[in-house]
PDB file of C-alpha atoms in Angstrom:
ATOM      1  CA  VAL K   1      -4.559  28.676 -57.107  1.00 48.00           C
ATOM      2  CA  VAL K   2      -3.762  28.070 -52.510  1.00 51.00           C
ATOM      3  CA  SER K   3      -1.416  25.395 -51.857  1.00 54.00           C
ATOM      4  CA  THR K   4      -2.958  22.620 -49.510  1.00 56.00           C
ATOM      5  CA  GLN K   5       0.519  23.495 -47.276  1.00 59.00           C
ATOM      6  CA  SER K   6      -0.488  27.458 -47.172  1.00 58.00           C
ATOM      7  CA  THR K   7      -4.289  26.141 -46.425  1.00 61.00           C
ATOM      8  CA  GLY K   8      -3.386  23.989 -43.534  1.00 65.00           C
ATOM      9  CA  LEU K   9      -1.549  27.060 -42.256  1.00 65.00           C
ATOM     10  CA  LEU K  10      -3.832  29.295 -42.614  1.00 64.00           C
ATOM     11  CA  ALA K  11      -6.617  27.057 -40.765  1.00 64.00           C
ATOM     12  CA  ARG K  12      -4.410  26.447 -37.480  1.00 67.00           C
ATOM     13  CA  ALA K  13      -3.357  30.263 -37.375  1.00 65.00           C
ATOM     14  CA  ALA K  14      -7.452  30.914 -37.358  1.00 64.00           C
ATOM     15  CA  ARG K  15      -8.075  28.941 -34.597  1.00 65.00           C
ATOM     16  CA  PHE K  16      -4.730  29.725 -32.510  1.00 70.00           C
ATOM     17  CA  PHE K  17      -5.612  33.530 -32.809  1.00 73.00           C
ATOM     18  CA  CYS K  18      -6.137  35.267 -29.875  1.00 77.00           C
ATOM     19  CA  SER K  19      -6.652  31.806 -28.023  1.00 78.00           C
ATOM     20  CA  GLY K  20      -8.749  30.420 -30.632  1.00 79.00           C
ATOM     21  CA  TYR K  21     -11.606  32.763 -29.200  1.00 84.00           C
ATOM     22  CA  PRO K  22     -12.922  35.254 -31.737  1.00 85.00           C
ATOM     23  CA  ALA K  23     -13.510  31.016 -34.017  1.00 82.00           C
ATOM     24  CA  PHE K  24     -14.883  29.887 -31.576  1.00 84.00           C
ATOM     25  CA  LEU K  25     -17.864  33.021 -30.878  1.00 88.00           C
ATOM     26  CA  ILE K  26     -17.727  32.755 -34.865  1.00 89.00           C
ATOM     27  CA  SER K  27     -18.240  29.410 -34.835  1.00 84.00           C
ATOM     28  CA  LEU K  28     -21.887  29.872 -31.929  1.00 83.00           C
ATOM     29  CA  ILE K  29     -23.153  32.741 -35.007  1.00 90.00           C
ATOM     30  CA  PHE K  30     -23.258  29.999 -37.162  1.00 88.00           C
ATOM     31  CA  ILE K  31     -24.622  27.379 -34.901  1.00 81.00           C
ATOM     32  CA  GLY K  32     -26.769  29.918 -33.882  1.00 81.00           C
ATOM     33  CA  ILE K  33     -27.832  30.289 -37.361  1.00 89.00           C
ATOM     34  CA  LEU K  34     -28.706  27.019 -38.398  1.00 84.00           C
ATOM     35  CA  THR K  35     -30.191  26.344 -35.184  1.00 79.00           C
ATOM     36  CA  ALA K  36     -33.049  29.401 -37.049  1.00 84.00           C
ATOM     37  CA  ILE K  37     -33.402  27.147 -39.793  1.00 88.00           C
ATOM     38  CA  VAL K  38     -33.738  24.652 -38.092  1.00 82.00           C
ATOM     39  CA  GLU K  39     -36.350  26.021 -35.934  1.00 81.00           C
ATOM     40  CA  GLN K  40     -37.543  27.183 -39.256  1.00 87.00           C
ATOM     41  CA  VAL K  41     -37.755  24.369 -41.995  1.00 88.00           C
ATOM     42  CA  ALA K  42     -39.214  21.813 -38.784  1.00 84.00           C
ATOM     43  CA  SER K  43     -41.864  25.063 -37.984  1.00 85.00           C
ATOM     44  CA  LEU K  44     -42.835  24.812 -41.747  1.00 90.00           C
ATOM     45  CA  LEU K  45     -42.562  20.977 -42.619  1.00 89.00           C
ATOM     46  CA  GLY K  46     -45.062  20.858 -39.267  1.00 87.00           C
ATOM     47  CA  CYS K  47     -47.377  23.365 -40.628  1.00 90.00           C
ATOM     48  CA  VAL K  48     -46.979  21.600 -44.253  1.00 93.00           C
ATOM     49  CA  TRP K  49     -47.745  17.488 -42.362  1.00 91.00           C
ATOM     50  CA  GLY K  50     -49.910  18.732 -39.778  1.00 90.00           C
ATOM     51  CA  ILE K  51     -47.956  17.905 -36.964  1.00 90.00           C
ATOM     52  CA  LYS K  52     -48.480  19.365 -33.569  1.00 89.00           C
ATOM     53  CA  LYS K  53     -46.481  21.808 -32.318  1.00 84.00           C
ATOM     54  CA  ALA K  54     -44.980  19.115 -29.835  1.00 84.00           C
ATOM     55  CA  VAL K  55     -45.192  16.609 -31.919  1.00 88.00           C
ATOM     56  CA  ALA K  56     -42.349  18.867 -34.150  1.00 87.00           C
ATOM     57  CA  GLY K  57     -40.341  19.907 -31.797  1.00 84.00           C
ATOM     58  CA  ILE K  58     -38.901  16.221 -29.996  1.00 86.00           C
ATOM     59  CA  THR K  59     -39.438  14.942 -33.695  1.00 86.00           C
ATOM     60  CA  LEU K  60     -38.256  17.373 -36.003  1.00 83.00           C
ATOM     61  CA  VAL K  61     -36.633  20.006 -33.865  1.00 81.00           C
ATOM     62  CA  ALA K  62     -35.480  17.134 -31.471  1.00 82.00           C
ATOM     63  CA  MET K  63     -33.467  15.748 -34.360  1.00 80.00           C
ATOM     64  CA  GLY K  64     -32.259  18.898 -36.991  1.00 75.00           C
ATOM     65  CA  THR K  65     -30.512  20.218 -33.816  1.00 74.00           C
ATOM     66  CA  SER K  66     -29.145  16.860 -31.677  1.00 79.00           C
ATOM     67  CA  LEU K  67     -28.004  14.740 -34.994  1.00 80.00           C
ATOM     68  CA  PRO K  68     -24.379  16.718 -34.946  1.00 79.00           C
ATOM     69  CA  ASP K  69     -24.172  16.178 -31.176  1.00 80.00           C
ATOM     70  CA  THR K  70     -24.750  12.126 -32.556  1.00 82.00           C
ATOM     71  CA  PHE K  71     -21.982  12.779 -34.750  1.00 84.00           C
ATOM     72  CA  ALA K  72     -19.724  14.182 -32.305  1.00 83.00           C
ATOM     73  CA  SER K  73     -20.534  11.276 -29.877  1.00 82.00           C
ATOM     74  CA  ARG K  74     -19.235   8.621 -31.669  1.00 83.00           C
ATOM     75  CA  SER K  75     -16.457  10.361 -32.541  1.00 84.00           C
ATOM     76  CA  ALA K  76     -15.561  10.657 -28.765  1.00 81.00           C
ATOM     77  CA  ALA K  77     -16.413   7.293 -28.641  1.00 79.00           C
ATOM     78  CA  ILE K  78     -14.545   5.698 -31.829  1.00 82.00           C
ATOM     79  CA  HIS K  79     -10.770   7.740 -30.686  1.00 82.00           C
ATOM     80  CA  ASP K  80     -11.526   7.288 -27.502  1.00 79.00           C
ATOM     81  CA  ASP K  81     -10.110   4.746 -24.626  1.00 78.00           C
ATOM     82  CA  SER K  82     -13.672   4.980 -22.303  1.00 76.00           C
ATOM     83  CA  ALA K  83     -16.816   6.740 -22.872  1.00 72.00           C
ATOM     84  CA  ASP K  84     -15.864   9.404 -20.493  1.00 78.00           C
ATOM     85  CA  ALA K  85     -16.178  11.686 -24.104  1.00 80.00           C
ATOM     86  CA  ALA K  86     -18.701  10.012 -26.172  1.00 79.00           C
ATOM     87  CA  ILE K  87     -22.364  10.420 -22.340  1.00 80.00           C
ATOM     88  CA  GLY K  88     -20.120  14.050 -21.644  1.00 83.00           C
ATOM     89  CA  ASN K  89     -20.464  15.346 -24.529  1.00 82.00           C
ATOM     90  CA  VAL K  90     -24.527  14.120 -24.605  1.00 80.00           C
ATOM     91  CA  THR K  91     -25.176  14.917 -21.528  1.00 82.00           C
ATOM     92  CA  GLY K  92     -23.258  18.678 -21.663  1.00 84.00           C
ATOM     93  CA  SER K  93     -24.681  19.900 -24.778  1.00 81.00           C
ATOM     94  CA  ASN K  94     -28.448  18.168 -23.061  1.00 79.00           C
ATOM     95  CA  SER K  95     -27.779  20.328 -20.021  1.00 84.00           C
ATOM     96  CA  VAL K  96     -26.638  23.670 -22.117  1.00 83.00           C
ATOM     97  CA  ASN K  97     -29.796  23.519 -24.294  1.00 78.00           C
ATOM     98  CA  VAL K  98     -31.711  23.190 -20.812  1.00 80.00           C
ATOM     99  CA  PHE K  99     -30.395  25.488 -19.187  1.00 85.00           C
ATOM    100  CA  LEU K 100     -28.757  28.158 -21.649  1.00 83.00           C
ATOM    101  CA  GLY K 101     -31.255  27.405 -24.334  1.00 79.00           C
ATOM    102  CA  LEU K 102     -34.854  27.456 -21.896  1.00 80.00           C
ATOM    103  CA  GLY K 103     -33.019  29.779 -19.087  1.00 84.00           C
ATOM    104  CA  LEU K 104     -31.740  32.153 -21.513  1.00 86.00           C
ATOM    105  CA  PRO K 105     -34.648  33.350 -23.328  1.00 84.00           C
ATOM    106  CA  TRP K 106     -37.258  33.767 -20.447  1.00 83.00           C
ATOM    107  CA  MET K 107     -34.804  35.349 -17.926  1.00 86.00           C
ATOM    108  CA  LEU K 108     -35.069  38.104 -21.209  1.00 86.00           C
ATOM    109  CA  ALA K 109     -38.089  37.822 -21.466  1.00 84.00           C
ATOM    110  CA  VAL K 110     -38.906  38.949 -18.211  1.00 83.00           C
ATOM    111  CA  VAL K 111     -36.796  41.208 -18.101  1.00 86.00           C
ATOM    112  CA  TRP K 112     -38.217  42.771 -21.670  1.00 84.00           C
ATOM    113  CA  LYS K 113     -41.253  43.413 -19.872  1.00 83.00           C
ATOM    114  CA  MET K 114     -40.230  44.521 -16.015  1.00 82.00           C
ATOM    115  CA  VAL K 115     -38.859  47.550 -18.698  1.00 84.00           C
ATOM    116  CA  ASP K 116     -41.550  48.228 -20.981  1.00 81.00           C
ATOM    117  CA  GLY K 117     -43.471  49.376 -18.964  1.00 70.00           C
ATOM    118  CA  LYS K 118     -46.710  47.693 -18.864  1.00 76.00           C
ATOM    119  CA  GLY K 119     -46.307  45.485 -15.940  1.00 70.00           C
ATOM    120  CA  GLU K 120     -47.953  42.919 -16.663  1.00 74.00           C
ATOM    121  CA  PRO K 121     -46.225  39.047 -15.493  1.00 75.00           C
ATOM    122  CA  PHE K 122     -44.247  37.445 -17.972  1.00 74.00           C
ATOM    123  CA  ARG K 123     -46.348  33.661 -18.202  1.00 78.00           C
ATOM    124  CA  VAL K 124     -44.740  31.140 -19.946  1.00 76.00           C
ATOM    125  CA  GLY K 125     -48.052  28.610 -20.495  1.00 77.00           C
ATOM    126  CA  THR K 126     -48.239  25.112 -21.184  1.00 77.00           C
ATOM    127  CA  LEU K 127     -49.477  21.979 -22.456  1.00 76.00           C
ATOM    128  CA  TYR K 128     -48.018  18.492 -22.113  1.00 78.00           C
ATOM    129  CA  LEU K 129     -44.625  19.991 -20.196  1.00 80.00           C
ATOM    130  CA  GLU K 130     -44.499  18.002 -17.069  1.00 85.00           C
ATOM    131  CA  PHE K 131     -46.261  14.907 -18.912  1.00 89.00           C
ATOM    132  CA  SER K 132     -43.033  14.780 -21.877  1.00 87.00           C
ATOM    133  CA  VAL K 133     -41.130  15.640 -18.669  1.00 87.00           C
ATOM    134  CA  ILE K 134     -41.699  13.237 -16.499  1.00 92.00           C
ATOM    135  CA  LEU K 135     -42.180  10.682 -19.101  1.00 93.00           C
ATOM    136  CA  PHE K 136     -38.725  11.340 -20.204  1.00 91.00           C
ATOM    137  CA  VAL K 137     -36.420  10.924 -16.610  1.00 94.00           C
ATOM    138  CA  MET K 138     -38.520   7.464 -17.003  1.00 96.00           C
ATOM    139  CA  VAL K 139     -36.797   6.555 -20.057  1.00 96.00           C
ATOM    140  CA  ALA K 140     -33.542   8.270 -18.863  1.00 92.00           C
ATOM    141  CA  CYS K 141     -33.794   5.834 -16.044  1.00 96.00           C
ATOM    142  CA  LEU K 142     -33.848   3.013 -17.989  1.00 96.00           C
ATOM    143  CA  ALA K 143     -31.198   4.531 -20.894  1.00 93.00           C
ATOM    144  CA  ILE K 144     -29.239   5.154 -17.230  1.00 91.00           C
ATOM    145  CA  LEU K 145     -30.186   1.382 -16.472  1.00 94.00           C
ATOM    146  CA  THR K 146     -28.696  -0.278 -19.360  1.00 93.00           C
ATOM    147  CA  LEU K 147     -25.220   2.127 -18.906  1.00 87.00           C
ATOM    148  CA  ILE K 148     -25.434   0.443 -15.948  1.00 91.00           C
ATOM    149  CA  LEU K 149     -26.138  -3.419 -16.743  1.00 91.00           C
ATOM    150  CA  ARG K 150     -24.055  -3.397 -19.765  1.00 90.00           C
ATOM    151  CA  ARG K 151     -20.773  -2.062 -17.119  1.00 88.00           C
ATOM    152  CA  VAL K 152     -21.211  -5.057 -15.120  1.00 90.00           C
ATOM    153  CA  LEU K 153     -22.015  -7.675 -16.982  1.00 87.00           C
ATOM    154  CA  VAL K 154     -20.351  -6.987 -19.874  1.00 86.00           C
ATOM    155  CA  GLY K 155     -17.105  -4.452 -18.475  1.00 84.00           C
ATOM    156  CA  GLY K 156     -17.703  -1.117 -19.618  1.00 77.00           C
ATOM    157  CA  GLU K 157     -20.571   0.874 -21.231  1.00 72.00           C
ATOM    158  CA  LEU K 158     -19.467   1.273 -25.080  1.00 72.00           C
ATOM    159  CA  GLY K 159     -17.824  -1.892 -26.571  1.00 74.00           C
ATOM    160  CA  GLY K 160     -18.706  -5.615 -25.914  1.00 78.00           C
ATOM    161  CA  SER K 161     -19.414  -8.226 -28.600  1.00 85.00           C
ATOM    162  CA  SER K 162     -21.386  -7.374 -31.996  1.00 87.00           C
ATOM    163  CA  ILE K 163     -25.003  -9.684 -30.159  1.00 90.00           C
ATOM    164  CA  VAL K 164     -23.828  -7.157 -26.893  1.00 88.00           C
ATOM    165  CA  LYS K 165     -22.889  -4.049 -28.999  1.00 87.00           C
ATOM    166  CA  TYR K 166     -26.569  -3.772 -31.509  1.00 91.00           C
ATOM    167  CA  SER K 167     -28.585  -5.204 -28.191  1.00 92.00           C
ATOM    168  CA  THR K 168     -28.010  -2.084 -26.970  1.00 90.00           C
ATOM    169  CA  GLY K 169     -28.126   0.323 -29.383  1.00 90.00           C
ATOM    170  CA  SER K 170     -31.271  -1.385 -30.073  1.00 95.00           C
ATOM    171  CA  ILE K 171     -32.625  -0.963 -26.790  1.00 95.00           C
ATOM    172  CA  CYS K 172     -32.085   2.891 -26.707  1.00 92.00           C
ATOM    173  CA  LEU K 173     -33.189   3.011 -29.992  1.00 94.00           C
ATOM    174  CA  THR K 174     -36.531   1.784 -28.668  1.00 97.00           C
ATOM    175  CA  LEU K 175     -36.411   4.107 -25.739  1.00 96.00           C
ATOM    176  CA  TRP K 176     -36.667   6.669 -28.320  1.00 93.00           C
ATOM    177  CA  ALA K 177     -38.979   5.137 -30.528  1.00 95.00           C
ATOM    178  CA  THR K 178     -41.310   4.472 -27.215  1.00 95.00           C
ATOM    179  CA  TYR K 179     -41.313   8.609 -26.112  1.00 95.00           C
ATOM    180  CA  ILE K 180     -41.674   9.563 -29.334  1.00 94.00           C
ATOM    181  CA  LEU K 181     -44.769   7.771 -29.203  1.00 95.00           C
ATOM    182  CA  VAL K 182     -46.234   8.070 -26.365  1.00 94.00           C
ATOM    183  CA  ALA K 183     -45.554  11.549 -26.135  1.00 91.00           C
ATOM    184  CA  SER K 184     -47.148  11.857 -29.593  1.00 91.00           C
ATOM    185  CA  LEU K 185     -50.532   9.685 -28.360  1.00 93.00           C
ATOM    186  CA  LYS K 186     -50.185  12.893 -25.537  1.00 91.00           C
ATOM    187  CA  ALA K 187     -50.126  15.538 -27.386  1.00 89.00           C
ATOM    188  CA  TYR K 188     -52.963  13.788 -30.540  1.00 90.00           C
ATOM    189  CA  ASP K 189     -55.497  13.677 -26.947  1.00 87.00           C
ATOM    190  CA  VAL K 190     -55.547  10.220 -27.904  1.00 91.00           C
ATOM    191  CA  LEU K 191     -53.908   9.124 -24.324  1.00 86.00           C
ATOM    192  CA  LYS K 192     -55.772  10.387 -21.556  1.00 82.00           C
ATOM    193  CA  ILE K 193     -53.010   9.987 -18.587  1.00 76.00           C
ATOM    194  CA  GLY K 194     -52.648  12.794 -16.118  1.00 63.00           C
TER     195      GLY K 194
END
């Protein structure tokens, strides 16, 4: 039986060994593995439930990859004096998703197409990307406006009375549900916009 004290020493040693780089790299590997599992499970559920890929992506995959960020932001909001860490976590995570999560695979695909010698250009077709991005920007602007109004009216992005906190949470949930609903209606060609 390993004592709690020796387990704590082992955990500290793993964090500080080689300045923590091995622990960081191992965590990145596990994140990659879990992300692949989430994507596969979401694809299978989408197939079984008859959900279009665009809708599965903005619901199932997004939930599976964003829930850990939600808990990290909650923890940062509780333990920090300001909202900087919580909001920084959200914006940082999303920028990594967009710039690295899309940019790196696309760059690798372009390099692969150049190296394979067939001379075919690499093209990624889109069905609803433009609409989805414009809708996201509109909803994000409303979320930012909500934060600005909180700062002016309440004196900060987080905290305040229960009514203010629950109202802000309800606004954010409504914005998310609106994005999901409108993007899904577009994916199923119910909306004939664009």
